[in-house]
Amino acid sequence: MKTLSFFVLTIWSSFSLLSHAQMQQVPLNKTSDGHFEILASINGVEAIFVLDSGATGTVIDTSKLSIFGISKGQEIVNGVRVGDSKTGRIETFPVEIAKFSIGKKPVDIKTIYSNNISGQFGTKVMGIVGYDALKTLKALLDVKNSQLLIPENTSDVLALLDESNGAAFETISLHQSEMGFNYIDIRLSENHVRLLVDSGASQTVLDQSTLTQFGFKLENHPSAKSVIDEGVELPMKVYKNGEISLGSVTLKGDFFTSDFTALMNAVNVDGEPQLIGILGNQQLIQLNSIVDFGNAKLHIKNY
């Protein structure tokens, strides 16, 4: 059975054409809790979605399907999210659509998904624009400047990187999982592991049990919880004064931890570096990142 990932993680505590390497530039709204919202049109209905590169597929909340003239599908596929082998599962249904566009660009996708994962965002958000759309458009996510860039040609990407007036970008290759998302190799002290590149997460979160196995001391957080669904909250601990190295850059700070058992069970393979969490927006912004979904690259600029 097909397995999909849906990693929108909330930690509780109009379109324009601009001259930018000949790309369509779609503005994103950065919310107070660190997510990106984007306008997209499905079946001719324009609505607000959360942009989530950690989600395998684009999703409409089940309770809002009728707005787009869509009926709930009968087939069920496995969905995984933050949580253990029980709470990390979410019932998901494929649904068929007639039209899909972002900005002025049609997205050649006819099957998306329906579940209740977007319910945590309130009534105005209809669902999630996932990795499937980003990959199809060969889009670039300019995290620091809160914009999605859609190139017309491969040369547009090179032109964008050459427009830099400061230090050159460092480019790190991303790997694509069989589930359909990008992950990146990192070093956590002496441990070579991987993180999912997740624009649906406000900040980086690591697997609690893995860090304990590595011998890192974790501290209870007095209030922070990861909200994975309405009424489902997971307590969080903190890895204080931690260091995460990727490429030539080391990120230092306090990192939240949670339970990623469901994700790890679904994707990790013996003999390969283990996926142990997600690289979220706070750190992607810190790295002045541009995530290139068409070429599976992370371009970072550490001033």
Short mmCIF file of C-alpha atoms in Angstrom, two decimals, residues 192-195 264 268-277:
data_model
loop_
_atom_site.label_atom_id
_atom_site.label_comp_id
_atom_site.label_asym_id
_atom_site.label_seq_id
_atom_site.Cartn_x
_atom_site.Cartn_y
_atom_site.Cartn_z
CA HIS A 192 25.76 11.19 10.26
CA VAL A 193 21.98 11.41 9.96
CA ARG A 194 19.30 12.99 7.77
CA LEU A 195 16.53 15.56 8.11
CA MET A 264 11.30 6.70 10.81
CA ASN A 268 14.59 4.33 7.21
CA VAL A 269 16.58 1.51 5.63
CA ASP A 270 19.33 -0.56 7.24
CA GLY A 271 22.79 0.43 6.07
CA GLU A 272 21.88 4.04 5.24
CA PRO A 273 22.00 7.19 7.41
CA GLN A 274 18.81 7.42 9.44
CA LEU A 275 16.20 10.13 9.02
CA ILE A 276 15.66 11.57 12.53
CA GLY A 277 13.58 14.71 12.16
#
